[in-house]
Short mmCIF file of C-alpha atoms in Angstrom, two decimals:
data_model
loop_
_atom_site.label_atom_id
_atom_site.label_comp_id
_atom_site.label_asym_id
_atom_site.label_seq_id
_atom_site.Cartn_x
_atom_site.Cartn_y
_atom_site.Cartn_z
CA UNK Q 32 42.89 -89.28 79.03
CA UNK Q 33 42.37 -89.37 75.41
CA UNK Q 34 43.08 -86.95 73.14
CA UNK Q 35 39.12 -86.05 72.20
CA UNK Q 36 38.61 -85.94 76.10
CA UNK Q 37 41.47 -83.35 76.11
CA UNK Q 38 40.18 -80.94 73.37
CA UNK Q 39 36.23 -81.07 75.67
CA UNK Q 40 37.41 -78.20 77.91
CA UNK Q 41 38.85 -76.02 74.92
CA UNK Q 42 35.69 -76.90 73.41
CA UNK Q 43 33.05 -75.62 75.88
CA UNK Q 44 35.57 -72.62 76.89
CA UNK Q 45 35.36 -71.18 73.17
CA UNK Q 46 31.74 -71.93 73.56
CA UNK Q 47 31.00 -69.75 76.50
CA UNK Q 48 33.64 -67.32 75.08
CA UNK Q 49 31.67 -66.91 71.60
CA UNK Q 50 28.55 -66.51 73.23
CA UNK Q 51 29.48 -63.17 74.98
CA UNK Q 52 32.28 -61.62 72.74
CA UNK Q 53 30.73 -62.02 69.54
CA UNK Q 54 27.67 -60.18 70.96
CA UNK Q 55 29.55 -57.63 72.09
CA UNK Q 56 31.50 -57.66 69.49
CA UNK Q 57 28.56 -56.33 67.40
CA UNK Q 58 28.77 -53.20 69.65
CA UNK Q 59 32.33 -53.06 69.02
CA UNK Q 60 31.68 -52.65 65.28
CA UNK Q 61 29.15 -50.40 65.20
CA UNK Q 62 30.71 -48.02 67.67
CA UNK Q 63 33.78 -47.80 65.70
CA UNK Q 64 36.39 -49.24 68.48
CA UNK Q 65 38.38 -52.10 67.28
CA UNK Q 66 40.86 -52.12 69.21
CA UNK Q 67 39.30 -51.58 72.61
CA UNK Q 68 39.51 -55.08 73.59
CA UNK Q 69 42.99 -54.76 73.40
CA UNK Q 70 43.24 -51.58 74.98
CA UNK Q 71 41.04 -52.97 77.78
CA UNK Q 72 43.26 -56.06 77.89
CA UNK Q 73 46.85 -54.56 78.47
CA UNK Q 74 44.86 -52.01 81.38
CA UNK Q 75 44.34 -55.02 82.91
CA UNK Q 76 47.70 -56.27 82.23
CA UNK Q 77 48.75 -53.11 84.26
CA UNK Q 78 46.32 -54.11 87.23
CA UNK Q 79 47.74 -56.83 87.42
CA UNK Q 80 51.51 -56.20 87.09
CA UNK Q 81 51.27 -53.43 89.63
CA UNK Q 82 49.83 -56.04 92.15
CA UNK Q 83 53.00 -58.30 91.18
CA UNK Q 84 54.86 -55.24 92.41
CA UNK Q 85 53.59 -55.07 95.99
CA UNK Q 86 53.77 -58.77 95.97
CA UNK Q 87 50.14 -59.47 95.50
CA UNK Q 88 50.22 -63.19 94.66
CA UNK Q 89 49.36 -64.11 91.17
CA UNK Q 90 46.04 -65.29 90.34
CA UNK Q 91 44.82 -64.54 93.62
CA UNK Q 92 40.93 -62.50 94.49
CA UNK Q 93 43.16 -59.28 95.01
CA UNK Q 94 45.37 -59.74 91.89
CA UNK Q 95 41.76 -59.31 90.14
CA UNK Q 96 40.98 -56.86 91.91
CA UNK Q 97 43.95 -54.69 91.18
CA UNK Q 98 43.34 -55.85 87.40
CA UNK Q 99 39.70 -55.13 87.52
CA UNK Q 100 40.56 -51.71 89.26
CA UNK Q 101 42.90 -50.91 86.31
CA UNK Q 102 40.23 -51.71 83.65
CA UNK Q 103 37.62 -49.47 85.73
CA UNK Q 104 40.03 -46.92 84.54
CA UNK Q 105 40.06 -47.48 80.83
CA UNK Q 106 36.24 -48.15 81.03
CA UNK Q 107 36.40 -44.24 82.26
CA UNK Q 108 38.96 -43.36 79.61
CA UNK Q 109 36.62 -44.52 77.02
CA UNK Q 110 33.45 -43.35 78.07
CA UNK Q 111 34.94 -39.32 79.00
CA UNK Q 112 36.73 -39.31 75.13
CA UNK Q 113 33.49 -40.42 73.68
CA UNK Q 114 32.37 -38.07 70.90
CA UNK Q 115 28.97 -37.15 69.66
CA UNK Q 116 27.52 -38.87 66.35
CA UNK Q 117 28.13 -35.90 64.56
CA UNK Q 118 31.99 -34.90 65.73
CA UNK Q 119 32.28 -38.90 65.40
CA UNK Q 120 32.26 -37.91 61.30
CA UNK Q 121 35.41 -36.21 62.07
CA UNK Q 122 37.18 -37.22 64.76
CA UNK Q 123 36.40 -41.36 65.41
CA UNK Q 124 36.97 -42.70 68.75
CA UNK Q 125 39.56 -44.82 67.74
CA UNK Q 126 41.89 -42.30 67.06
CA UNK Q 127 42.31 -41.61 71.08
CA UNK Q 128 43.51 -45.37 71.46
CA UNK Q 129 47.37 -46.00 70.79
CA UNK Q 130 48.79 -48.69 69.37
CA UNK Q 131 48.90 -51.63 71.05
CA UNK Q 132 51.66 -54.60 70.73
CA UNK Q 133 50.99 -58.27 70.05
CA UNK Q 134 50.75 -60.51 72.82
CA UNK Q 135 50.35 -64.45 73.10
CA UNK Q 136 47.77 -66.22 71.96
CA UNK Q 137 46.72 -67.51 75.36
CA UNK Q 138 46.89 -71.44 76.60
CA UNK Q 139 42.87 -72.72 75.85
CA UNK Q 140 43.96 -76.71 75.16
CA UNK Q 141 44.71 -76.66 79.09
CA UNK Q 142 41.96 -74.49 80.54
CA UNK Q 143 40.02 -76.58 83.32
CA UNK Q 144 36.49 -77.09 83.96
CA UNK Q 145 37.41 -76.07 87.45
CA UNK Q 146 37.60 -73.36 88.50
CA UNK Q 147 38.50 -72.06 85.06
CA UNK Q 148 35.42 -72.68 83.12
CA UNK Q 149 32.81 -72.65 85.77
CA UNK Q 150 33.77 -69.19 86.76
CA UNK Q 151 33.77 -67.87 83.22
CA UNK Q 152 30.72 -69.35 82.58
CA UNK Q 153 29.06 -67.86 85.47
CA UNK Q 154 31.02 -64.72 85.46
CA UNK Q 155 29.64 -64.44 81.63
CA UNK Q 156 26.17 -65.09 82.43
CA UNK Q 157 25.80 -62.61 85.56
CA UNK Q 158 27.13 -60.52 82.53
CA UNK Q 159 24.58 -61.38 80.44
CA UNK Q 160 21.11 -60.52 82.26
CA UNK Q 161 23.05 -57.15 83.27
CA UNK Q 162 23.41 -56.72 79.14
CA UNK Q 163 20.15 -58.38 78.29
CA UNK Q 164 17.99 -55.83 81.02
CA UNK Q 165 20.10 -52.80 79.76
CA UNK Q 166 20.07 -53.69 75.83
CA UNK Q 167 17.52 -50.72 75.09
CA UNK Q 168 19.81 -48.47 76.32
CA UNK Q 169 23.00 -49.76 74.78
CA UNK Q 170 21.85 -50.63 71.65
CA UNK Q 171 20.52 -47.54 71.23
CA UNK Q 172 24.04 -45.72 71.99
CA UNK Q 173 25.51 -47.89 69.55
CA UNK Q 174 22.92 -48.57 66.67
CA UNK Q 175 21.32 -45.18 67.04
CA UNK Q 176 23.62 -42.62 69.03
CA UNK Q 177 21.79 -39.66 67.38
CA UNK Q 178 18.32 -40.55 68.79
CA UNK Q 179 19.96 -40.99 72.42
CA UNK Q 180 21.38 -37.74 71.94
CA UNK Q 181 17.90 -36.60 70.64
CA UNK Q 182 16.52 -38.30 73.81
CA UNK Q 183 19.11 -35.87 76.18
CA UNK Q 184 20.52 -39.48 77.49
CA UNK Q 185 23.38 -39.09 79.30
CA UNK Q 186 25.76 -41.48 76.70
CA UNK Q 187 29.02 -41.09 78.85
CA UNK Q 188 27.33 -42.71 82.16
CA UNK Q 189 26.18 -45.22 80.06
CA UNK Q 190 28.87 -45.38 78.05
CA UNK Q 191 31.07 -46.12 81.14
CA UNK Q 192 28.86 -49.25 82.60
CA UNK Q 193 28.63 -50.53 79.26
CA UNK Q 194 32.99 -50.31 78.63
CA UNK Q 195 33.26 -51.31 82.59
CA UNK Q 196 30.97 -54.49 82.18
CA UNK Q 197 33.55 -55.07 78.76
CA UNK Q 198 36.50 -54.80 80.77
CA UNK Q 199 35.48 -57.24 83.01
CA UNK Q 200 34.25 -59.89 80.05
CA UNK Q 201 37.72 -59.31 78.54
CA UNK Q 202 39.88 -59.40 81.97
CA UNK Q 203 38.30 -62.92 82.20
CA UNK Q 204 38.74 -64.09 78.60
CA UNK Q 205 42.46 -63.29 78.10
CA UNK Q 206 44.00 -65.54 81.06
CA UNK Q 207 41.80 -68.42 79.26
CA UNK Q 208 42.58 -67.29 75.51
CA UNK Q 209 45.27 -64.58 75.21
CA UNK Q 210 44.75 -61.48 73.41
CA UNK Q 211 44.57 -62.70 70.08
CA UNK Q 212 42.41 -65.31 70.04
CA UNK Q 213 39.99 -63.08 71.85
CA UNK Q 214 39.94 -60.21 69.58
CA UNK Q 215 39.40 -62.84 67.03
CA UNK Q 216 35.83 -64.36 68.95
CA UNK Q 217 35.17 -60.46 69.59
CA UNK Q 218 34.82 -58.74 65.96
CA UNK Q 219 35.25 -61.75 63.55
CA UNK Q 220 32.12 -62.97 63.60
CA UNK Q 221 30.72 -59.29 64.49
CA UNK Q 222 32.62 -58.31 60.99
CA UNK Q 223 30.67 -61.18 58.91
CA UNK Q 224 27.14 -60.76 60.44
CA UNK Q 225 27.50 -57.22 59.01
CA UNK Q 226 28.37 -58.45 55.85
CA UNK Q 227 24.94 -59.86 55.55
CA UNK Q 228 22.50 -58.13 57.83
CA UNK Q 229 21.43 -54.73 59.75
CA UNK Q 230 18.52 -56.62 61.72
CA UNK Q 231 20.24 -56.95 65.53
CA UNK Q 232 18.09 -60.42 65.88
CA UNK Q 233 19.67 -61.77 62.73
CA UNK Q 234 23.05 -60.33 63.80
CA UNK Q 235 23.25 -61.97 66.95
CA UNK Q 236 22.38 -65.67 65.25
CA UNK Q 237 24.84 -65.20 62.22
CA UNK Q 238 27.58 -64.20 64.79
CA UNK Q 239 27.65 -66.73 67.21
CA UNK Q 240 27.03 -69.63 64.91
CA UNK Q 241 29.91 -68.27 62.57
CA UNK Q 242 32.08 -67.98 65.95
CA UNK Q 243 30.87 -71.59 66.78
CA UNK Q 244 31.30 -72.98 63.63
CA UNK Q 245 34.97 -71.56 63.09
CA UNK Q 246 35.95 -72.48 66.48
CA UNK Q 247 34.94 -75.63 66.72
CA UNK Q 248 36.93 -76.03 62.87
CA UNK Q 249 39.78 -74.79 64.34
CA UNK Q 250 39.53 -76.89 67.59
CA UNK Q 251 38.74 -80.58 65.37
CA UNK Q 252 41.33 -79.43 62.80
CA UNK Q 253 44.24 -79.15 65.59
CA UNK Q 254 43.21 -82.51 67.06
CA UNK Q 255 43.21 -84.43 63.74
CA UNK Q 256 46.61 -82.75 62.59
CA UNK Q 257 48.50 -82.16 65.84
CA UNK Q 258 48.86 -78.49 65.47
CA UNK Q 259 48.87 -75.86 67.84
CA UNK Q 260 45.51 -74.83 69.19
CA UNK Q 261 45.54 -71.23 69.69
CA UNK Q 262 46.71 -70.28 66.54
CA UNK Q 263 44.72 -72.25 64.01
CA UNK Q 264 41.72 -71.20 65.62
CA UNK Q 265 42.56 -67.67 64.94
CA UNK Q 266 43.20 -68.82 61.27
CA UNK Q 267 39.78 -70.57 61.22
CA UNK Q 268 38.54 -67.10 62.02
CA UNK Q 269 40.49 -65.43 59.26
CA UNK Q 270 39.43 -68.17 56.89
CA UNK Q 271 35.69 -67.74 57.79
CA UNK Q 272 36.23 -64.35 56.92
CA UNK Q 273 37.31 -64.76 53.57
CA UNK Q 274 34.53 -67.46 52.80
CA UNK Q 275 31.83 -65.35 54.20
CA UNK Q 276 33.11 -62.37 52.32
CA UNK Q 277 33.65 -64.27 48.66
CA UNK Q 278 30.06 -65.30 49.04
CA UNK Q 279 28.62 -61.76 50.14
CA UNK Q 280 30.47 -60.97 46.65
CA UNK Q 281 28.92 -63.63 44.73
CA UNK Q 282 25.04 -62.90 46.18
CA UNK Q 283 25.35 -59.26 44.90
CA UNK Q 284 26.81 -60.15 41.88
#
């Protein structure tokens, strides 16, 4: 195997990963919650150690389970210490969440088509319709959380589907990517589509190509230079960033 047929699985996994994290990480932003892809991630890390502890083999359906069961949890964490769009003034979400340690940056230059990729793709596009038929509903909660309230929604039951259906995105990404490259995909590109737009159709198209675009940098620049993958992705991110915000600078200047 050559070295460009090596870096093809990497390649279509940060593909399949950008398409679902960096729309979701546009709900991530404008909710306020940073850090609840982390938060998400070490609930499942919990899941998933516990399992270890009955001897539950790793990486088998009920180690998932047991992670997935953990993350159901948080999902409910998140959605009961949800506060209104006006106490949100005072009191943001984000201050419930603690802080949460650095973890590795995942393995993505070995990730196999199968089962690896095949499940996350289809994983992530069950995930998708389930998003795409509910988007009224959570787009409103997190765009426009005073006209659900106006509407006498109920935002926690909602709230809870749309943080359980994020758990599960995230318990699937961070095996694949590790935490850090993930929250990276998630509010990276999220971040830079806001520094440009408000429109959610133009949000969406400015976030995945940007997560695209500095993937795929990240991925071509580690094959040319023999680098580690994982981490000069992430700094492809953080350099996007910058760009993206120097020229938001220069337009309004």
């Amino acid at each position: 195997m050559t070295g460009f047929q090596l870096m093809i699985p990497p390649f279509v996994a940060c593909m399949v990963l950008v398409a679902m994290l960096s729309y979701l990480g546009l709900h991530v932003i404008a909710r306020e919650v940073i850090f609840v892809d982390l938060s998400l991630a070490q609930m499942a890390a919990l899941g998933g150690l516990s399992a270890l502890l009955i001897h539950v083999e790793a990486d088998s359906t009920w180690a998932y389970a047991f992670a997935l069961l953990a993350t159901a949890v948080g999902a409910l964490l998140f959605a009961v210490t949800r506060t209104s769009h006006r106490e949100s003034q005072r009191v943001p979400q984000e201050a419930f969440i603690e802080a949460i340690e650095k973890t590795l940056t995942g393995s993505i230059l070995w990730v196999n088509f199968k089962p690896t990729i095949v499940k996350l793709a289809a994983s992530y596009a069950v995930l998708g319709v389930f998003h795409y038929v509910l988007r009224h509903r959570f787009l409103t909660i997190s765009f426009h959380p005073e006209e659900a309230e106006r509407q006498g929604w109920k935002i926690r039951w909602w709230d809870f589907l749309f943080y359980l259906s994020f758990g599960v995105v995230i318990t699937l990404a961070v095996p694949v990517a590790g935490v850090l490259m993930v929250f990276s995909f998630l509010v990276v590109p999220a971040v830079i589509a806001f520094l440009f737009t408000r429109d959610m159709r133009r949000l969406t198209y400015i976030s995945w190509a940007s997560g695209a675009l500095a993937s795929s940098l990240g991925l071509w620049v580690s094959y040319k230079a023999d680098l580690p993958t994982g981490p000069l992705i992430v700094c492809m991110y953080g350099l996007l960033l910058v760009v993206a915000w120097a020229a938001r600078k220069l337009s309004v200047a």
